[in-house]
Amino acid sequence: MPVRKTPVRKRLKPAEQARIAELFDRFEREETDPRTELDYDSPYTLVVAVALSAQATDVSVNKATARLFSVADTPDKMLALGEAGLKPFISSIGLYNMKARNVIRMAEILLADYGGEVPMVREQLQALPGVGRKTASVVLNELRIEPAIAVDTHVFRVSHRLGLSTGKTPDKVEADLMAVVPEPYLTRAHHWLILHGRYTCVARRPKCEACLVADLCPSRHLFVH
């Protein structure tokens, strides 16, 4: 198994270190064990759901997978369904033709190379069709296998507003977060930031009056007058 690199920690001034620690302490007090809002009951259904969620909402994916997973919740059942059989279940999700192709190819590889089990080594996982780095990060983090922060639009936005990163790309923001988020919170930070961006620190009109970390936010003055 490849040795996972320890994230490089950033040296922060004591006041900034304390501010960031307080941010995540409050998130933890609000929700101790944050989880994905995608429905799944196994590593396989999780990786399929996350792969289907690219450029789609969790709500739309859950509606589709509720029906899909009732008939195909393992690689062999998915392969038996086939690409043509899969498409009607996910046709309400964006890019469903490509996603159907990837899900079926993924099932083939899992059965041929991994005995029908989802590999929990990052390099193997993210090499699967339709997975890639971001999806692998979500899966490994959700299953508490590897501290990982997948940077979607919510995480990108919230990280900048909270002064956790100034990175211009998702990869740079991910590196910044892995360097400053206190280690005890690394396996949960991804979900806290997503949920905060989805429900409170929304794109156009953030709900600063309802924000539990508003007094710690360096961007609050931009929205509260």
mmCIF file of C-alpha atoms in Angstrom:
data_model
loop_
_atom_site.group_PDB
_atom_site.id
_atom_site.type_symbol
_atom_site.label_atom_id
_atom_site.label_comp_id
_atom_site.label_asym_id
_atom_site.label_seq_id
_atom_site.Cartn_x
_atom_site.Cartn_y
_atom_site.Cartn_z
ATOM 1 C CA MET A 1 0.000 0.000 0.000
ATOM 2 C CA PRO A 2 1.423 3.433 -0.900
ATOM 3 C CA VAL A 3 2.475 5.582 2.039
ATOM 4 C CA ARG A 4 0.190 8.570 2.372
ATOM 5 C CA LYS A 5 2.035 11.852 2.651
ATOM 6 C CA THR A 6 1.496 13.843 5.805
ATOM 7 C CA PRO A 7 0.032 17.264 4.933
ATOM 8 C CA VAL A 8 2.467 20.138 5.304
ATOM 9 C CA ARG A 9 1.245 22.308 8.160
ATOM 10 C CA LYS A 10 1.380 26.090 7.838
ATOM 11 C CA ARG A 11 2.898 28.130 10.636
ATOM 12 C CA LEU A 12 0.327 30.662 11.760
ATOM 13 C CA LYS A 13 0.426 33.575 14.146
ATOM 14 C CA PRO A 14 -1.081 32.589 17.514
ATOM 15 C CA ALA A 15 -4.121 34.833 17.052
ATOM 16 C CA GLU A 16 -4.902 33.361 13.613
ATOM 17 C CA GLN A 17 -4.335 29.849 14.871
ATOM 18 C CA ALA A 18 -6.793 30.515 17.694
ATOM 19 C CA ARG A 19 -9.363 32.032 15.304
ATOM 20 C CA ILE A 20 -9.294 29.026 12.996
ATOM 21 C CA ALA A 21 -9.457 26.605 15.918
ATOM 22 C CA GLU A 22 -12.508 28.441 17.242
ATOM 23 C CA LEU A 23 -14.172 28.323 13.807
ATOM 24 C CA PHE A 24 -14.002 24.562 13.659
ATOM 25 C CA ASP A 25 -14.753 24.131 17.346
ATOM 26 C CA ARG A 26 -18.051 25.917 16.747
ATOM 27 C CA PHE A 27 -18.794 23.813 13.692
ATOM 28 C CA GLU A 28 -18.169 20.722 15.824
ATOM 29 C CA ARG A 29 -20.440 21.919 18.616
ATOM 30 C CA GLU A 30 -23.176 22.498 16.030
ATOM 31 C CA GLU A 31 -22.739 19.107 14.279
ATOM 32 C CA THR A 32 -20.367 16.556 15.808
ATOM 33 C CA ASP A 33 -20.433 14.021 12.977
ATOM 34 C CA PRO A 34 -21.257 15.752 9.679
ATOM 35 C CA ARG A 35 -21.950 13.428 6.758
ATOM 36 C CA THR A 36 -22.716 13.618 3.077
ATOM 37 C CA GLU A 37 -26.334 14.251 2.146
ATOM 38 C CA LEU A 38 -26.086 11.584 -0.543
ATOM 39 C CA ASP A 39 -27.889 8.347 0.318
ATOM 40 C CA TYR A 40 -25.768 5.193 0.386
ATOM 41 C CA ASP A 41 -25.444 1.964 2.354
ATOM 42 C CA SER A 42 -22.077 0.598 1.209
ATOM 43 C CA PRO A 43 -18.762 1.829 -0.199
ATOM 44 C CA TYR A 44 -19.997 0.832 -3.657
ATOM 45 C CA THR A 45 -23.266 2.758 -3.529
ATOM 46 C CA LEU A 46 -21.342 5.709 -2.062
ATOM 47 C CA VAL A 47 -18.817 5.855 -4.899
ATOM 48 C CA VAL A 48 -21.593 5.519 -7.501
ATOM 49 C CA ALA A 49 -23.669 8.253 -5.838
ATOM 50 C CA VAL A 50 -20.703 10.628 -5.619
ATOM 51 C CA ALA A 51 -19.761 9.959 -9.245
ATOM 52 C CA LEU A 52 -23.346 10.687 -10.309
ATOM 53 C CA SER A 53 -23.412 13.914 -8.280
ATOM 54 C CA ALA A 54 -20.903 15.776 -10.483
ATOM 55 C CA GLN A 55 -22.659 18.942 -11.723
ATOM 56 C CA ALA A 56 -25.900 17.743 -10.108
ATOM 57 C CA THR A 57 -27.605 18.330 -6.766
ATOM 58 C CA ASP A 58 -27.612 15.752 -3.999
ATOM 59 C CA VAL A 59 -31.416 15.901 -4.004
ATOM 60 C CA SER A 60 -31.638 14.955 -7.680
ATOM 61 C CA VAL A 61 -29.119 12.154 -7.234
ATOM 62 C CA ASN A 62 -30.946 10.742 -4.210
ATOM 63 C CA LYS A 63 -34.214 10.645 -6.164
ATOM 64 C CA ALA A 64 -32.531 8.669 -8.923
ATOM 65 C CA THR A 65 -30.534 6.316 -6.725
ATOM 66 C CA ALA A 66 -33.514 5.463 -4.519
ATOM 67 C CA ARG A 67 -34.901 3.551 -7.495
ATOM 68 C CA LEU A 68 -31.554 2.499 -8.948
ATOM 69 C CA PHE A 69 -30.084 0.995 -5.779
ATOM 70 C CA SER A 70 -33.250 -0.983 -5.117
ATOM 71 C CA VAL A 71 -32.386 -3.066 -8.198
ATOM 72 C CA ALA A 72 -28.614 -2.569 -8.597
ATOM 73 C CA ASP A 73 -26.613 -1.947 -5.441
ATOM 74 C CA THR A 74 -23.573 -4.130 -6.268
ATOM 75 C CA PRO A 75 -21.173 -4.161 -9.226
ATOM 76 C CA ASP A 76 -22.529 -7.466 -10.554
ATOM 77 C CA LYS A 77 -26.141 -6.247 -10.437
ATOM 78 C CA MET A 78 -25.102 -2.975 -12.086
ATOM 79 C CA LEU A 79 -23.256 -4.821 -14.830
ATOM 80 C CA ALA A 80 -26.298 -7.059 -15.383
ATOM 81 C CA LEU A 81 -28.417 -3.925 -15.744
ATOM 82 C CA GLY A 82 -26.082 -2.669 -18.466
ATOM 83 C CA GLU A 83 -25.624 0.805 -19.851
ATOM 84 C CA ALA A 84 -28.973 0.811 -21.672
ATOM 85 C CA GLY A 85 -30.755 -0.450 -18.574
ATOM 86 C CA LEU A 86 -29.041 2.071 -16.318
ATOM 87 C CA LYS A 87 -29.826 5.198 -18.325
ATOM 88 C CA PRO A 88 -33.587 5.382 -17.565
ATOM 89 C CA PHE A 89 -32.794 5.448 -13.832
ATOM 90 C CA ILE A 90 -30.398 8.402 -14.097
ATOM 91 C CA SER A 91 -31.783 10.290 -17.106
ATOM 92 C CA SER A 92 -32.936 13.127 -14.818
ATOM 93 C CA ILE A 93 -29.290 13.796 -13.858
ATOM 94 C CA GLY A 94 -27.010 15.958 -15.977
ATOM 95 C CA LEU A 95 -24.445 14.227 -18.208
ATOM 96 C CA TYR A 96 -26.252 10.924 -17.694
ATOM 97 C CA ASN A 97 -24.972 9.310 -20.905
ATOM 98 C CA MET A 98 -21.348 9.728 -19.897
ATOM 99 C CA LYS A 99 -22.097 8.812 -16.286
ATOM 100 C CA ALA A 100 -23.887 5.618 -17.332
ATOM 101 C CA ARG A 101 -20.881 4.625 -19.416
ATOM 102 C CA ASN A 102 -18.521 5.295 -16.494
ATOM 103 C CA VAL A 103 -20.640 3.441 -13.915
ATOM 104 C CA ILE A 104 -20.838 0.320 -16.068
ATOM 105 C CA ARG A 105 -17.127 0.428 -16.877
ATOM 106 C CA MET A 106 -16.411 0.909 -13.170
ATOM 107 C CA ALA A 107 -18.469 -2.188 -12.355
ATOM 108 C CA GLU A 108 -16.485 -4.189 -14.915
ATOM 109 C CA ILE A 109 -13.163 -3.113 -13.385
ATOM 110 C CA LEU A 110 -14.299 -3.741 -9.801
ATOM 111 C CA LEU A 111 -15.375 -7.271 -10.700
ATOM 112 C CA ALA A 112 -12.318 -8.033 -12.836
ATOM 113 C CA ASP A 113 -9.611 -6.508 -10.654
ATOM 114 C CA TYR A 114 -10.948 -6.126 -7.106
ATOM 115 C CA GLY A 115 -13.306 -9.025 -6.492
ATOM 116 C CA GLY A 116 -16.304 -6.708 -6.640
ATOM 117 C CA GLU A 117 -15.027 -4.552 -3.760
ATOM 118 C CA VAL A 118 -14.247 -0.830 -3.942
ATOM 119 C CA PRO A 119 -10.489 -0.300 -3.395
ATOM 120 C CA MET A 120 -9.768 1.991 -0.485
ATOM 121 C CA VAL A 121 -6.332 3.076 -1.699
ATOM 122 C CA ARG A 122 -6.498 6.562 -3.221
ATOM 123 C CA GLU A 123 -4.449 5.797 -6.330
ATOM 124 C CA GLN A 124 -6.614 2.793 -7.216
ATOM 125 C CA LEU A 125 -9.870 4.492 -6.315
ATOM 126 C CA GLN A 126 -9.316 7.668 -8.291
ATOM 127 C CA ALA A 127 -8.216 5.651 -11.337
ATOM 128 C CA LEU A 128 -11.720 4.193 -11.665
ATOM 129 C CA PRO A 129 -13.885 5.582 -14.501
ATOM 130 C CA GLY A 130 -15.867 8.624 -13.408
ATOM 131 C CA VAL A 131 -14.045 8.953 -10.096
ATOM 132 C CA GLY A 132 -10.919 11.144 -10.175
ATOM 133 C CA ARG A 133 -9.354 13.013 -7.289
ATOM 134 C CA LYS A 134 -12.372 14.942 -6.028
ATOM 135 C CA THR A 135 -14.712 11.947 -5.898
ATOM 136 C CA ALA A 136 -12.000 9.811 -4.291
ATOM 137 C CA SER A 137 -11.506 12.486 -1.631
ATOM 138 C CA VAL A 138 -15.221 12.554 -0.836
ATOM 139 C CA VAL A 139 -15.390 8.757 -0.537
ATOM 140 C CA LEU A 140 -12.229 8.340 1.548
ATOM 141 C CA ASN A 141 -13.224 11.205 3.808
ATOM 142 C CA GLU A 142 -16.841 10.083 4.235
ATOM 143 C CA LEU A 143 -15.690 6.598 5.206
ATOM 144 C CA ARG A 144 -13.110 8.148 7.582
ATOM 145 C CA ILE A 145 -10.260 6.370 5.805
ATOM 146 C CA GLU A 146 -8.220 9.437 4.899
ATOM 147 C CA PRO A 147 -8.432 13.070 5.954
ATOM 148 C CA ALA A 148 -9.280 14.750 2.670
ATOM 149 C CA ILE A 149 -10.993 17.954 1.622
ATOM 150 C CA ALA A 150 -12.715 17.894 -1.750
ATOM 151 C CA VAL A 151 -13.092 21.472 -2.944
ATOM 152 C CA ASP A 152 -16.406 22.119 -4.680
ATOM 153 C CA THR A 153 -17.967 25.541 -5.281
ATOM 154 C CA HIS A 154 -19.259 25.739 -1.691
ATOM 155 C CA VAL A 155 -15.917 24.865 -0.103
ATOM 156 C CA PHE A 156 -14.088 27.224 -2.478
ATOM 157 C CA ARG A 157 -16.393 30.138 -1.625
ATOM 158 C CA VAL A 158 -16.498 29.577 2.131
ATOM 159 C CA SER A 159 -12.734 29.062 2.392
ATOM 160 C CA HIS A 160 -12.119 32.447 0.800
ATOM 161 C CA ARG A 161 -14.763 34.269 2.826
ATOM 162 C CA LEU A 162 -13.512 32.797 6.103
ATOM 163 C CA GLY A 163 -9.921 33.712 5.252
ATOM 164 C CA LEU A 164 -8.750 30.103 5.168
ATOM 165 C CA SER A 165 -7.372 30.330 1.633
ATOM 166 C CA THR A 166 -6.622 32.780 -1.137
ATOM 167 C CA GLY A 167 -6.008 29.998 -3.656
ATOM 168 C CA LYS A 168 -7.145 30.546 -7.223
ATOM 169 C CA THR A 169 -7.722 26.871 -8.017
ATOM 170 C CA PRO A 170 -9.465 24.015 -6.164
ATOM 171 C CA ASP A 171 -6.128 22.205 -5.773
ATOM 172 C CA LYS A 172 -4.514 25.255 -4.163
ATOM 173 C CA VAL A 173 -7.492 25.772 -1.846
ATOM 174 C CA GLU A 174 -7.317 22.099 -0.872
ATOM 175 C CA ALA A 175 -3.607 22.441 -0.065
ATOM 176 C CA ASP A 176 -4.263 25.589 1.980
ATOM 177 C CA LEU A 177 -7.045 23.923 3.971
ATOM 178 C CA MET A 178 -4.995 20.814 4.673
ATOM 179 C CA ALA A 179 -2.269 23.132 5.960
ATOM 180 C CA VAL A 180 -4.388 25.262 8.335
ATOM 181 C CA VAL A 181 -7.371 23.198 9.510
ATOM 182 C CA PRO A 182 -6.528 21.804 12.971
ATOM 183 C CA GLU A 183 -5.710 18.114 12.666
ATOM 184 C CA PRO A 184 -8.542 16.834 14.915
ATOM 185 C CA TYR A 185 -11.026 18.369 12.456
ATOM 186 C CA LEU A 186 -9.473 17.295 9.157
ATOM 187 C CA THR A 187 -11.782 14.330 8.519
ATOM 188 C CA ARG A 188 -14.869 16.476 9.063
ATOM 189 C CA ALA A 189 -13.883 19.905 7.716
ATOM 190 C CA HIS A 190 -14.979 19.000 4.183
ATOM 191 C CA HIS A 191 -18.583 18.426 5.269
ATOM 192 C CA TRP A 192 -18.752 21.382 7.633
ATOM 193 C CA LEU A 193 -17.600 23.765 4.901
ATOM 194 C CA ILE A 194 -19.991 22.296 2.321
ATOM 195 C CA LEU A 195 -22.975 22.473 4.657
ATOM 196 C CA HIS A 196 -22.058 25.989 5.761
ATOM 197 C CA GLY A 197 -21.860 27.095 2.128
ATOM 198 C CA ARG A 198 -25.043 25.276 1.141
ATOM 199 C CA TYR A 199 -27.270 26.627 3.896
ATOM 200 C CA THR A 200 -25.702 29.717 5.489
ATOM 201 C CA CYS A 201 -22.799 31.218 3.542
ATOM 202 C CA VAL A 202 -24.709 31.056 0.255
ATOM 203 C CA ALA A 203 -23.356 32.648 -2.902
ATOM 204 C CA ARG A 204 -25.462 35.761 -3.441
ATOM 205 C CA ARG A 205 -26.819 36.782 -0.060
ATOM 206 C CA PRO A 206 -25.067 34.986 2.774
ATOM 207 C CA LYS A 207 -27.146 34.678 5.957
ATOM 208 C CA CYS A 208 -24.662 36.482 8.167
ATOM 209 C CA GLU A 209 -27.315 37.179 10.810
ATOM 210 C CA ALA A 210 -27.751 33.416 11.287
ATOM 211 C CA CYS A 211 -24.057 32.514 10.999
ATOM 212 C CA LEU A 212 -22.502 30.867 14.035
ATOM 213 C CA VAL A 213 -19.026 32.135 13.058
ATOM 214 C CA ALA A 214 -19.960 35.628 11.848
ATOM 215 C CA ASP A 215 -17.820 37.356 14.483
ATOM 216 C CA LEU A 216 -14.804 35.355 13.280
ATOM 217 C CA CYS A 217 -15.361 36.090 9.579
ATOM 218 C CA PRO A 218 -13.086 38.641 7.883
ATOM 219 C CA SER A 219 -15.620 39.074 5.039
ATOM 220 C CA ARG A 220 -18.653 39.892 7.144
ATOM 221 C CA HIS A 221 -18.314 43.625 6.539
ATOM 222 C CA LEU A 222 -18.879 43.025 2.821
ATOM 223 C CA PHE A 223 -22.403 41.788 3.436
ATOM 224 C CA VAL A 224 -23.543 43.435 6.675
ATOM 225 C CA HIS A 225 -23.934 47.186 6.642
#
